[in-house]
CSV table of C-alpha atoms in Angstrom, one decimal:
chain,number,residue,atom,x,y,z
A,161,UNK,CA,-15.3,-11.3,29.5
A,162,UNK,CA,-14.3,-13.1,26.3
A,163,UNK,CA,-17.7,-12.4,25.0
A,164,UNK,CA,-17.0,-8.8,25.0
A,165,UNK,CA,-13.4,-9.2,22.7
A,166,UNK,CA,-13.5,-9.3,19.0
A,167,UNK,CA,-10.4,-10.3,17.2
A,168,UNK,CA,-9.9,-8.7,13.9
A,169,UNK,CA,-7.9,-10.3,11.3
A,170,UNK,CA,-6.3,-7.8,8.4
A,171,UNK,CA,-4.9,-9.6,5.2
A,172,UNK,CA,-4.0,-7.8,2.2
A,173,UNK,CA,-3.1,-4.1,1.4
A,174,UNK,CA,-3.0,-1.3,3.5
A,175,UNK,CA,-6.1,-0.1,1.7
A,176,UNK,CA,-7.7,-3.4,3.8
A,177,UNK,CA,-6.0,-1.6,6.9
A,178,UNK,CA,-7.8,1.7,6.8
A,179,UNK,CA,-11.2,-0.5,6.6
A,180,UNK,CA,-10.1,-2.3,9.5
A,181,UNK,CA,-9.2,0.4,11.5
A,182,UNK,CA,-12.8,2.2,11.3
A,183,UNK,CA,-14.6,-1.2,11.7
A,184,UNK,CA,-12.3,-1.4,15.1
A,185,UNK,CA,-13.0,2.2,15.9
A,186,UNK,CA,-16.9,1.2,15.4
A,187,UNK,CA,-16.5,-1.8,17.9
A,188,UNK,CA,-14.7,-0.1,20.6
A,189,UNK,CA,-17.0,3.0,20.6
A,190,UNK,CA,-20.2,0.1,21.1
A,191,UNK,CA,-18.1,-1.3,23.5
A,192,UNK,CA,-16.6,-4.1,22.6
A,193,UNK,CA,-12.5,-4.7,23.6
A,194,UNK,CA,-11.0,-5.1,20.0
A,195,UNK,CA,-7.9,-7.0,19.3
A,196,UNK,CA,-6.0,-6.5,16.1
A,197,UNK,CA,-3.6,-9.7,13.9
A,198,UNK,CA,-3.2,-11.5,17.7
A,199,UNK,CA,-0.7,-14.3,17.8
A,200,UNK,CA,-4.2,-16.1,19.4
A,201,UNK,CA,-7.4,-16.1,19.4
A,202,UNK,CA,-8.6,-15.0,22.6
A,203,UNK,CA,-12.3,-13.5,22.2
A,204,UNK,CA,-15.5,-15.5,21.0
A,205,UNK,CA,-16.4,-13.0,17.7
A,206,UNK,CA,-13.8,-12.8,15.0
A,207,UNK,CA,-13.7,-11.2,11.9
A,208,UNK,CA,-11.2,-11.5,8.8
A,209,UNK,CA,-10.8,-8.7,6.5
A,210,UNK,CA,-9.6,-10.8,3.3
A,211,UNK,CA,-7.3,-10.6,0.2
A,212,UNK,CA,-8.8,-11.3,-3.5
A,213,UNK,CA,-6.1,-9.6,-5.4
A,214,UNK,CA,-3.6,-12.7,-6.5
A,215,UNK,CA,-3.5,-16.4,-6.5
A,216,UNK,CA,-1.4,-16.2,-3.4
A,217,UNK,CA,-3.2,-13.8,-1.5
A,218,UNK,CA,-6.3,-15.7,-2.4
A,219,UNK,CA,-5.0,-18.8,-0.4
A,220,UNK,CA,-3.8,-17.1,2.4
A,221,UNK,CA,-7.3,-15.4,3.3
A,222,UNK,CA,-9.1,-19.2,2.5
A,223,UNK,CA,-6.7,-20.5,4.8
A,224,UNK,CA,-7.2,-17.9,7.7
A,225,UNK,CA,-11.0,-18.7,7.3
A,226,UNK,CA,-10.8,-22.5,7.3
A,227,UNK,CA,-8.4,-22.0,10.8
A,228,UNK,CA,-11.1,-19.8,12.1
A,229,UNK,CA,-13.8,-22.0,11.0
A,230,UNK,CA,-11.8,-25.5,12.9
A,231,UNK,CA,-11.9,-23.4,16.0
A,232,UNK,CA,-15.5,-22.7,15.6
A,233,UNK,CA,-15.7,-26.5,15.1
A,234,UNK,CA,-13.9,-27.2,18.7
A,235,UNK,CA,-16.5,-25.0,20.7
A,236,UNK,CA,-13.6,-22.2,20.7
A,237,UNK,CA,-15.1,-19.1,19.0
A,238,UNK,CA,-18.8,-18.4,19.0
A,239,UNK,CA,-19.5,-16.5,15.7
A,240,UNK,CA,-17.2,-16.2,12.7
A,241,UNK,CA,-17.5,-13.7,10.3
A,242,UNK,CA,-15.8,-12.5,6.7
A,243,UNK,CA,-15.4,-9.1,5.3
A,244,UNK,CA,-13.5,-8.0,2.1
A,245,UNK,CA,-12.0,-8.2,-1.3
A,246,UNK,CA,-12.4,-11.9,-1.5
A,247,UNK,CA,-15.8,-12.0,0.2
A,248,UNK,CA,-16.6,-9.6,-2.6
A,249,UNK,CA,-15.5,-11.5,-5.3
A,250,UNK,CA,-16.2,-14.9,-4.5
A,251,UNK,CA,-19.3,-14.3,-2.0
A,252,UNK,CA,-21.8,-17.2,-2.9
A,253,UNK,CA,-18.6,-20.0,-3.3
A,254,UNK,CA,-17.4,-19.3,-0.2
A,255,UNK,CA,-21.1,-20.0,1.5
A,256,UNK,CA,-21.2,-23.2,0.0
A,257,UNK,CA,-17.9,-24.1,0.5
A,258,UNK,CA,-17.1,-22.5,4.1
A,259,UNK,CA,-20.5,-22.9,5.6
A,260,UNK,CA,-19.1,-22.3,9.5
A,261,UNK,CA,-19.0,-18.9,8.7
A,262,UNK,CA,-21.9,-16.8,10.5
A,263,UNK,CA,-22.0,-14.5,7.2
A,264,UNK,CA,-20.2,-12.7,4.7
A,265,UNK,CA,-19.6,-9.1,4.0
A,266,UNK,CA,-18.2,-7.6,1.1
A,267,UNK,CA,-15.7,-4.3,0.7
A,268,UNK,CA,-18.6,-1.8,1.2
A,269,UNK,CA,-21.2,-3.2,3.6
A,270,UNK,CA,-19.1,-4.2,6.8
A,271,UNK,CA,-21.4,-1.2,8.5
A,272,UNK,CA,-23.9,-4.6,8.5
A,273,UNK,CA,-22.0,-6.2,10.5
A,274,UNK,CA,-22.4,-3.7,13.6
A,275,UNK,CA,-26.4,-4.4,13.4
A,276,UNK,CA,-25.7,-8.4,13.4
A,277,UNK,CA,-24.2,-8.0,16.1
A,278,UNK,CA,-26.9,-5.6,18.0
A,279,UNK,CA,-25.2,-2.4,17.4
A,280,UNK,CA,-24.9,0.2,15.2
A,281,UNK,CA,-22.5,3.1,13.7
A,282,UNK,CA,-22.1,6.1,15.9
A,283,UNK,CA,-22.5,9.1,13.5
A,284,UNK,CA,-19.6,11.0,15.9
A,285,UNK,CA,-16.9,8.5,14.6
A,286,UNK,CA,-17.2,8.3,11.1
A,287,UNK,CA,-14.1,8.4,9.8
A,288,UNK,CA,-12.5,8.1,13.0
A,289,UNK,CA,-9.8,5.0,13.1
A,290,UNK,CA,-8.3,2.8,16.0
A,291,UNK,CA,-5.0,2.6,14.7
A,292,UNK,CA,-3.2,-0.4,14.1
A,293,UNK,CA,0.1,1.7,12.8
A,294,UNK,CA,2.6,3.3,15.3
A,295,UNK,CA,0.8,6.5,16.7
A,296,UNK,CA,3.0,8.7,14.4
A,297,UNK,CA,1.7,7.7,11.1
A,298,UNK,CA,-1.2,6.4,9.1
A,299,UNK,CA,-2.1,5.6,6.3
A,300,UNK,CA,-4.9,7.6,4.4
A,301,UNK,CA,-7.3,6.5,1.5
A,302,UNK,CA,-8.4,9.2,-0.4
A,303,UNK,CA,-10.5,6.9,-3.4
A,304,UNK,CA,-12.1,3.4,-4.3
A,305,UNK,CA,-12.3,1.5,-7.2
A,306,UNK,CA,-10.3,2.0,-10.8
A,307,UNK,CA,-11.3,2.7,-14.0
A,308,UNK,CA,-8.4,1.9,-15.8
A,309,UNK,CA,-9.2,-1.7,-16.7
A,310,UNK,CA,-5.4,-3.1,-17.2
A,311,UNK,CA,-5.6,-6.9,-18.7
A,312,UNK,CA,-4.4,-8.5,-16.1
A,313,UNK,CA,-5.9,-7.1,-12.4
A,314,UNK,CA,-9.2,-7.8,-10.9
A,315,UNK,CA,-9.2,-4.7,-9.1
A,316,UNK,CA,-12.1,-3.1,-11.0
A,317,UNK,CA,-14.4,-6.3,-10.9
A,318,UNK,CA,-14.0,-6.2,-7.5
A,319,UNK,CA,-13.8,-2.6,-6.3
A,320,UNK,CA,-16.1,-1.4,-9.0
A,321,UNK,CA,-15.8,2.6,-11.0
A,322,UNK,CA,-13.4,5.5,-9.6
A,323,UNK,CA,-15.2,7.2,-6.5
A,324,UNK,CA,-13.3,9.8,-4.8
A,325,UNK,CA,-13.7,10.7,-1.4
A,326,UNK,CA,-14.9,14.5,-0.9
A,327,UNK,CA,-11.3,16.5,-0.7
A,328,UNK,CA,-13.1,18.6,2.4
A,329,UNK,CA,-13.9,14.8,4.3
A,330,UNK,CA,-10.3,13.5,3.5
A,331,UNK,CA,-8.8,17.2,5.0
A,332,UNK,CA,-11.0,16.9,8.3
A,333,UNK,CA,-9.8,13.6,8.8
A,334,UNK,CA,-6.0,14.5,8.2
A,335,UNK,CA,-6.9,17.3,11.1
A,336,UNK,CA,-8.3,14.4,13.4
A,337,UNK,CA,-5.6,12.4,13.1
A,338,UNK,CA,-3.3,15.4,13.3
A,339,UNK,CA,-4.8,15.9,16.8
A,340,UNK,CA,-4.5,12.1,17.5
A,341,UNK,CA,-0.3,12.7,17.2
A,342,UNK,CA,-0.2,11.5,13.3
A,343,UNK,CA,2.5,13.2,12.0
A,344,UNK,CA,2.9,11.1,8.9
A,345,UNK,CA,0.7,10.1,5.8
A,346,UNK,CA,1.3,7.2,3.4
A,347,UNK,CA,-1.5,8.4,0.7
A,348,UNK,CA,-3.1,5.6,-1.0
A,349,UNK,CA,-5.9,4.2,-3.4
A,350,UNK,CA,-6.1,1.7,-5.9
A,351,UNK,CA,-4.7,5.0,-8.0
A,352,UNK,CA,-4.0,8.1,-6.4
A,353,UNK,CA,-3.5,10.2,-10.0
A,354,UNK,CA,-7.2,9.3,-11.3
A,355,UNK,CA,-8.9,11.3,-8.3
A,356,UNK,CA,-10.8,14.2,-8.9
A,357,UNK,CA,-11.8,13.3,-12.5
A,358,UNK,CA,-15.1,11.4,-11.6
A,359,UNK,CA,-16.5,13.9,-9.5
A,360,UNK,CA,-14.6,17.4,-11.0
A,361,UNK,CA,-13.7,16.3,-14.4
A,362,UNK,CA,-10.3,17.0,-13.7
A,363,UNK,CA,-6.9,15.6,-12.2
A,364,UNK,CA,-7.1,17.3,-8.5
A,365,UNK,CA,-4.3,15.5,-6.3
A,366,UNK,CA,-1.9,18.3,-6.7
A,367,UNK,CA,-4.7,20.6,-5.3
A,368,UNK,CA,-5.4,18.0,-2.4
A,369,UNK,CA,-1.6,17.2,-1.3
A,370,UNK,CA,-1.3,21.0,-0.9
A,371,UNK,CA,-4.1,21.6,0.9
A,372,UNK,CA,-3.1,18.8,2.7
A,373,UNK,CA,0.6,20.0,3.2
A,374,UNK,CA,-1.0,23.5,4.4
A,375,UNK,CA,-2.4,21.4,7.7
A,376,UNK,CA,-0.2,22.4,10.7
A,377,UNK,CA,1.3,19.6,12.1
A,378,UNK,CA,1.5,17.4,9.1
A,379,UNK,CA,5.1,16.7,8.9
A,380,UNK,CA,5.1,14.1,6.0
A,381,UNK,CA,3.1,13.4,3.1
A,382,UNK,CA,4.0,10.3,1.6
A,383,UNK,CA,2.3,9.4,-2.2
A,384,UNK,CA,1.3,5.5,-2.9
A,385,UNK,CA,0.2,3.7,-6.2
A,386,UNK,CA,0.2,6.3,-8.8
A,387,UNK,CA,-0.2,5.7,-12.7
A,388,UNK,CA,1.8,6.9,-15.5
A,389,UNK,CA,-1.0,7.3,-17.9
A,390,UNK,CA,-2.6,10.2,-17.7
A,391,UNK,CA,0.0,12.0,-14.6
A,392,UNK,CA,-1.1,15.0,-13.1
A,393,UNK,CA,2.2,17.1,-13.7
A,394,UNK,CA,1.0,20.0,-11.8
A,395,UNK,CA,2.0,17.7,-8.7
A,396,UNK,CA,5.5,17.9,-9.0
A,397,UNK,CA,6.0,21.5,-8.4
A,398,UNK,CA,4.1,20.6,-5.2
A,399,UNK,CA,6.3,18.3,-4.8
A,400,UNK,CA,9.5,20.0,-5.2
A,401,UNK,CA,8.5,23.3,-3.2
A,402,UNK,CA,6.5,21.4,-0.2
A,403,UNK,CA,8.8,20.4,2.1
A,404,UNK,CA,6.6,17.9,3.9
A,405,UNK,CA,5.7,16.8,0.5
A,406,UNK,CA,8.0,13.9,1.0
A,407,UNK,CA,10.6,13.4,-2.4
A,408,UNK,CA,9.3,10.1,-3.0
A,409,UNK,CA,6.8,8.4,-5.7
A,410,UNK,CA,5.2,5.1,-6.2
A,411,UNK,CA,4.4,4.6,-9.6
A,412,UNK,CA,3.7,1.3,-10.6
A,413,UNK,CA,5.0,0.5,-14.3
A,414,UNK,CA,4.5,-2.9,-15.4
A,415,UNK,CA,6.4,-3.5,-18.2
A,416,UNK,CA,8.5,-1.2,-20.9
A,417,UNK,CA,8.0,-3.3,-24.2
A,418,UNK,CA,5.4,-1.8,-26.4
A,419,UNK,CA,4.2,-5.3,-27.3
A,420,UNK,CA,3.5,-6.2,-23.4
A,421,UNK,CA,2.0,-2.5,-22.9
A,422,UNK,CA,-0.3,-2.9,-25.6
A,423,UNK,CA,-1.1,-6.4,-24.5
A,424,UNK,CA,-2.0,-5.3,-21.1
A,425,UNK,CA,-3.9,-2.5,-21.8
A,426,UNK,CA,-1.7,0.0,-20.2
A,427,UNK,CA,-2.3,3.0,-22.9
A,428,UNK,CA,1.2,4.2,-22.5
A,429,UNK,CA,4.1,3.3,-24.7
A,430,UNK,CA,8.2,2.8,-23.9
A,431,UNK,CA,9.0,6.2,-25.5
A,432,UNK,CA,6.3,8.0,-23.4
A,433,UNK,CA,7.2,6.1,-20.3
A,434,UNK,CA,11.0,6.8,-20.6
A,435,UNK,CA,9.9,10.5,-20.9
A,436,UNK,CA,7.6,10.9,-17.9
A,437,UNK,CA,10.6,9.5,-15.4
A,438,UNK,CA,13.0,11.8,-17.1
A,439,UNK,CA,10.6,14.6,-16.2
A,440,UNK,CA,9.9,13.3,-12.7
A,441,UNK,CA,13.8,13.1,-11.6
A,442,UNK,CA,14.0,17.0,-13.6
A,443,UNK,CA,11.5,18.2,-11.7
A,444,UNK,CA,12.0,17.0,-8.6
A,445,UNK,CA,15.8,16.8,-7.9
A,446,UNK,CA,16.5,13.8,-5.5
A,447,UNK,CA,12.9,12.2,-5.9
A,448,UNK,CA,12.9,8.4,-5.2
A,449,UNK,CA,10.7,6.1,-7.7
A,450,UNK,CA,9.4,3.0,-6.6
A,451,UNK,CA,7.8,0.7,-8.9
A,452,UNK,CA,6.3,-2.8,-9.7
A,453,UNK,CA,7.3,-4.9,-12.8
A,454,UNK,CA,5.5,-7.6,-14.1
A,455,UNK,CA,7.3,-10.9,-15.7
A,456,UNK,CA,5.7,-13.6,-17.9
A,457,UNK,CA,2.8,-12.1,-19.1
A,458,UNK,CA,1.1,-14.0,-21.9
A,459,UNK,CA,3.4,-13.7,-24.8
A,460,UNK,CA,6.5,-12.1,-22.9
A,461,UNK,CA,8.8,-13.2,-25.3
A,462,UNK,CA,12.8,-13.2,-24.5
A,463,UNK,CA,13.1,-9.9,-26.5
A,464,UNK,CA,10.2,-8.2,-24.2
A,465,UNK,CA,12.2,-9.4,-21.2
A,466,UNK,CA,15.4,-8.1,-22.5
A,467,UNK,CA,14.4,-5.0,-22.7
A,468,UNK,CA,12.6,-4.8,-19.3
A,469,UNK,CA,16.2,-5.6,-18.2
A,470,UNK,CA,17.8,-3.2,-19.7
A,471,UNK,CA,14.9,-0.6,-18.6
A,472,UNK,CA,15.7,-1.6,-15.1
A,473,UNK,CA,19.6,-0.8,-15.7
A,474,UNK,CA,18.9,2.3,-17.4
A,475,UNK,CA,16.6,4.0,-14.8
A,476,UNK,CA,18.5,2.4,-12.0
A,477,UNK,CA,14.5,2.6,-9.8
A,478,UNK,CA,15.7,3.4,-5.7
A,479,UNK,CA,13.3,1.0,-4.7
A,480,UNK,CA,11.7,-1.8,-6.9
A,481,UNK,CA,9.5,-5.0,-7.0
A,482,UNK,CA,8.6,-7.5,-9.2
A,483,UNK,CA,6.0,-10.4,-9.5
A,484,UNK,CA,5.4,-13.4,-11.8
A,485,UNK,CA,1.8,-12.8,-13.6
A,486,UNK,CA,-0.7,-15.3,-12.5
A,487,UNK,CA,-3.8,-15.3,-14.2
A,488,UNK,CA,-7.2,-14.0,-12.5
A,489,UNK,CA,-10.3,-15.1,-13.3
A,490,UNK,CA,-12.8,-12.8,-15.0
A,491,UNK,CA,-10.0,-10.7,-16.1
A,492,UNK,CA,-9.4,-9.5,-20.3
A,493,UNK,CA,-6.2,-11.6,-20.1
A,494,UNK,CA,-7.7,-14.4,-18.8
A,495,UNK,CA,-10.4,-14.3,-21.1
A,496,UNK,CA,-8.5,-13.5,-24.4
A,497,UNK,CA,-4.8,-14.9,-23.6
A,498,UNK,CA,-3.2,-17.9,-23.0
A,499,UNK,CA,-1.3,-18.2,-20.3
A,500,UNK,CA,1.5,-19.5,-22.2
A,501,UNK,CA,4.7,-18.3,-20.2
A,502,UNK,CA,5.6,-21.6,-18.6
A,503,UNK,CA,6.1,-21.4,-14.4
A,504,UNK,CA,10.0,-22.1,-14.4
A,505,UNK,CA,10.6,-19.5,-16.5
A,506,UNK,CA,8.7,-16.9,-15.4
A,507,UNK,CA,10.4,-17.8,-12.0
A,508,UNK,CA,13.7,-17.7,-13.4
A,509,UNK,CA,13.0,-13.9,-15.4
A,510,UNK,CA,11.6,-12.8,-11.4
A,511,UNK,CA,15.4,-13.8,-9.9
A,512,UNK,CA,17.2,-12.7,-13.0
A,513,UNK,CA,15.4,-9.1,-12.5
A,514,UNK,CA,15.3,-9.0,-9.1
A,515,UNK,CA,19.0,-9.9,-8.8
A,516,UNK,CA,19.7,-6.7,-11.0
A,517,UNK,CA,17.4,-4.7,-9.1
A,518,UNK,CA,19.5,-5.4,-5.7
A,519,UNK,CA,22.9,-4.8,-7.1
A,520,UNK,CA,21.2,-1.4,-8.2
A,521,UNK,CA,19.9,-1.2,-4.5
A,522,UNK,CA,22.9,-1.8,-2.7
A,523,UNK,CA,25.3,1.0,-5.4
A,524,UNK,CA,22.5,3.2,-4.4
A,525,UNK,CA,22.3,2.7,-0.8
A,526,UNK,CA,25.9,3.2,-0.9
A,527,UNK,CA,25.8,6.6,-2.0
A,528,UNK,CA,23.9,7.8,0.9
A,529,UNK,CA,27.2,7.1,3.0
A,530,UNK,CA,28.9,10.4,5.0
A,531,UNK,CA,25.4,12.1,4.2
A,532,UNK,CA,23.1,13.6,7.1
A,533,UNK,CA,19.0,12.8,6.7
A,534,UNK,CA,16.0,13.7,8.7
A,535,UNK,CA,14.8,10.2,9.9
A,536,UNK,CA,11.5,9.2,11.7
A,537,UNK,CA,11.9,6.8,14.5
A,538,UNK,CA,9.3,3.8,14.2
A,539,UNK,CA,10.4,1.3,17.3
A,540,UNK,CA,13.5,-0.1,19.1
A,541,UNK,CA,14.5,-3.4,18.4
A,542,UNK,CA,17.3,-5.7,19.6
A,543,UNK,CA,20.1,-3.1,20.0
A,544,UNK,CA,18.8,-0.9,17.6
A,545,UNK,CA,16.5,1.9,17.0
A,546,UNK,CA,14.7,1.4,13.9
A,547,UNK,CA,14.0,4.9,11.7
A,548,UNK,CA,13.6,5.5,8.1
A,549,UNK,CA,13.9,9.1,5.9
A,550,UNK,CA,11.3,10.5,3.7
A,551,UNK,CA,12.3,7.9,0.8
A,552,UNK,CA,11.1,4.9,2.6
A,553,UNK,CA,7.7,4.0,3.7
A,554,UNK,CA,6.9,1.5,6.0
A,555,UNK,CA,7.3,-2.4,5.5
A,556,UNK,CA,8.0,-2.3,2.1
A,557,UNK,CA,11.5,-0.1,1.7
A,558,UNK,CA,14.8,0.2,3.9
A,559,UNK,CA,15.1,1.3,7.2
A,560,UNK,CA,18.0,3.0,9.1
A,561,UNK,CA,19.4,1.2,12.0
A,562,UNK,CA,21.1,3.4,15.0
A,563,UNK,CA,23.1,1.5,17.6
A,564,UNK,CA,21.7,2.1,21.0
A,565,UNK,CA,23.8,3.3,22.8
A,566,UNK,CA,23.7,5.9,26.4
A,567,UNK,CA,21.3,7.9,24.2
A,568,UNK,CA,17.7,7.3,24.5
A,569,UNK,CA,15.5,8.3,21.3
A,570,UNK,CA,12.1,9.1,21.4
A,571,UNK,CA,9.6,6.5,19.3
A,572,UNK,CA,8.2,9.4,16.6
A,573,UNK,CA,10.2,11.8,16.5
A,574,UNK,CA,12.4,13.0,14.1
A,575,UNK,CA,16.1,13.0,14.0
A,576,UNK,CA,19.0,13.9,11.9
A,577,UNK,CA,21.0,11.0,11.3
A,578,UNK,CA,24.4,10.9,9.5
A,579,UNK,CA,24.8,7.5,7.6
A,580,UNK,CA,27.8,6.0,8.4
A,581,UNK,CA,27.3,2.4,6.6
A,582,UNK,CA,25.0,0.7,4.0
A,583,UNK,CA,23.7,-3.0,3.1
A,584,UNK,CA,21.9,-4.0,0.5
A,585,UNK,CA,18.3,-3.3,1.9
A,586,UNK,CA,19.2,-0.5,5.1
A,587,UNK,CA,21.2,2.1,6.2
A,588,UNK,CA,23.3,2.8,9.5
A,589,UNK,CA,23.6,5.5,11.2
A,590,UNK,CA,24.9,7.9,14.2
A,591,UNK,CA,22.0,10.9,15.3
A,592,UNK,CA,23.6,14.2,15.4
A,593,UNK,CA,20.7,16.2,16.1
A,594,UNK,CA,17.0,15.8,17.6
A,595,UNK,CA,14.7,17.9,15.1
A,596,UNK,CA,11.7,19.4,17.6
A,597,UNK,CA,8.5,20.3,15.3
């Protein structure tokens, strides 16, 4: 029997996910019983879906695979095989290096795996996914690859150009997943504002998330990993008049000095960058921004990082990160810059910002006090049931905790909730209403 179970192993992005989940969907249709991130090992095939994008992601996927490849050493797994960014990027190290590995796939040819193992891709499921999400959402990729080339990210070397996914493929598979009892989409690419222009010669994701937003049944659309250069501002009015078009934007900004945009390539400058969130929050009243920040970049001098404070204070982001560059190999600032930020005190610029960022988190969280919100509710935990509203997507933003009590909440639907206390990071709450769609 543990010849027929594969045990699939996702590290990374969510953009890894929705690979895994077709590879899965592939397996199970040629019969195989498919287990996803178990706390074991239980089958005699696995496969790892790997990281390549930091130092730290790097590591965790090498140590997956050396874990894997000890077991294979014990007589406990059969075949061993590696899919992914990292397998992509570092394809003939990781042969010499990890030879216990039956072979290695890289982002796009995974399909090869079903014919190593005897089988092949069933035209019928294309697109198709076993989820690995809670049945009531998904995430959905609508591109690959970047064109944008920023100094410090490996993305393009490993993803390759811009490709777009056909806006009538993407829309079918919204329907299928519709019918599956999705009834919420994180949107996502490596950069959702580029798509359309290498196949239309033109910025189309307003045009898609409206079509999208027309699909009955689709209750919230949910936009990941846009870019500031070059924004498609025909979006917000989508946005603002689309009320499944949830208020919410991840737009990932780096940096605000014009000496660290320049250096990393970013093609946008403070003044322009100041003006395009000014004309988000105009144009859609109540919108919540998240973004990534970026400290210690070659040459980040204590003026730079002043005023990337002072940017976080005066936009006052609803949900933020930050990371500590690390350099990449291949990359232009890796091949032009010295890394000359020294490791303490890019740490100590990460706390300083990120202790800003949570004061600002918990005055805003506050706010949201005595108000009512739609909420989604993901699972019960403990004594709680665990929701969020349409300005937090799953893992990476608060949630809203509601007491269990005599009342018994059903896992994907939506509620209104009226927020009766606030932490740092989530919300509390009493429902006062269940919302049927």
């Amino acid at each position: 029997m543990k010849n027929n179970i594969i045990d699939v192993i996702t590290l990374g992005c969510s953009k890894n996910l929705v690979d895994s989940e077709m590879l899965m969907k592939q397996l199970a249709v040629n019969g195989y019983m498919v287990r996803h991130d178990p706390e074991e090992i239980e089958g005699r095939i696995a496969v790892v879906n790997t990281c390549g994008f930091i130092g730290d992601a790097k590591e965790e996927s090498i140590n997956m695979i050396l874990e894997l490849a000890e077991l294979k050493d014990e007589g406990k797994l059969d075949r061993l095989y590696v899919m992914g960014c990292l397998s992509e990027r570092y394809l003939n190290d990781l042969k010499k290096e990890i030879p216990q590995v039956d072979k290695y796939y890289g982002k796009f040819n995974w399909a090869e795996l079903l014919d190593d193992l005897g089988k092949s891709i069933q035209p019928n499921y294309l697109n198709h996914r076993m989820l690995t999400t809670p049945a009531h959402y998904a995430y959905l990729k609508i591109a690959e690859g970047c064109n944008r080339h920023c100094a410090y990210c490996a993305i393009p070397i490993i993803t390759g150009n811009y490709r777009s996914r056909p806006e009538p493929e993407i829309l079918s598979e919204v329907k299928y997943l519709v019918d599956s009892g999705v009834k919420e989409f994180q949107v996502i690419a490596q950069d959702l504002t580029y798509y359309g222009m290498d196949t239309e010669h033109r910025l189309m994701l307003p045009q898609l998330v409206t079509r999208m937003a027309e699909i009955p049944g689709v209750e919230w659309i949910r936009l990941h990993y846009a870019y500031p250069t070059m924004f498609p501002y025909d979006l917000l009015p989508v946005m603002r008049e689309h009320d499944n078009v949830c208020k919410y934007l991840d737009i990932a900004l780096q940096h605000i000095s014009d000496n660290m945009l320049t250096a990393m390539r970013r093609h946008i400058t403070s003044d322009e960058t100041y003006r395009l969130i000014e004309r988000l929050r105009s144009e859609v009243p109540g919108i919540h921004l998240r973004t990534t920040l970026m400290v210690g970049f070659p040459g980040e001098t204590e003026d730079d990082f002043a005023r990337l404070k002072q940017f976080v204070r005066d936009v006052r982001f609803e949900r933020m990160g930050a990371f500590a560059y690390s350099e990449e190999d291949g990359t232009y600032a890796a091949e032009h810059y010295e890394d000359n930020v020294p490791q303490e005190v890019k740490q100590a610029r990460l706390d300083e910002l990120m202790s800003i960022q949570q004061e600002i988190s918990a005055e805003k969280a506050a706010e949201k006090v005595g108000k009512a919100y739609k909420v989604i509710i993901d699972r019960k935990e403990g004594e709680y049931y665990v929701g969020r509203t349409e300005y937090d997507s799953p893992e990476v933003d608060p949630e809203v905790l509601i007491k269990a009590g005599t009342r018994q909440l059903i896992i994907g639907d939506f509620y209104e909730v009226k927020v009766s206390d606030a932490d740092d990071f989530d919300l509390y709450g009493e429902v006062t209403g269940h919302l049927n769609y």
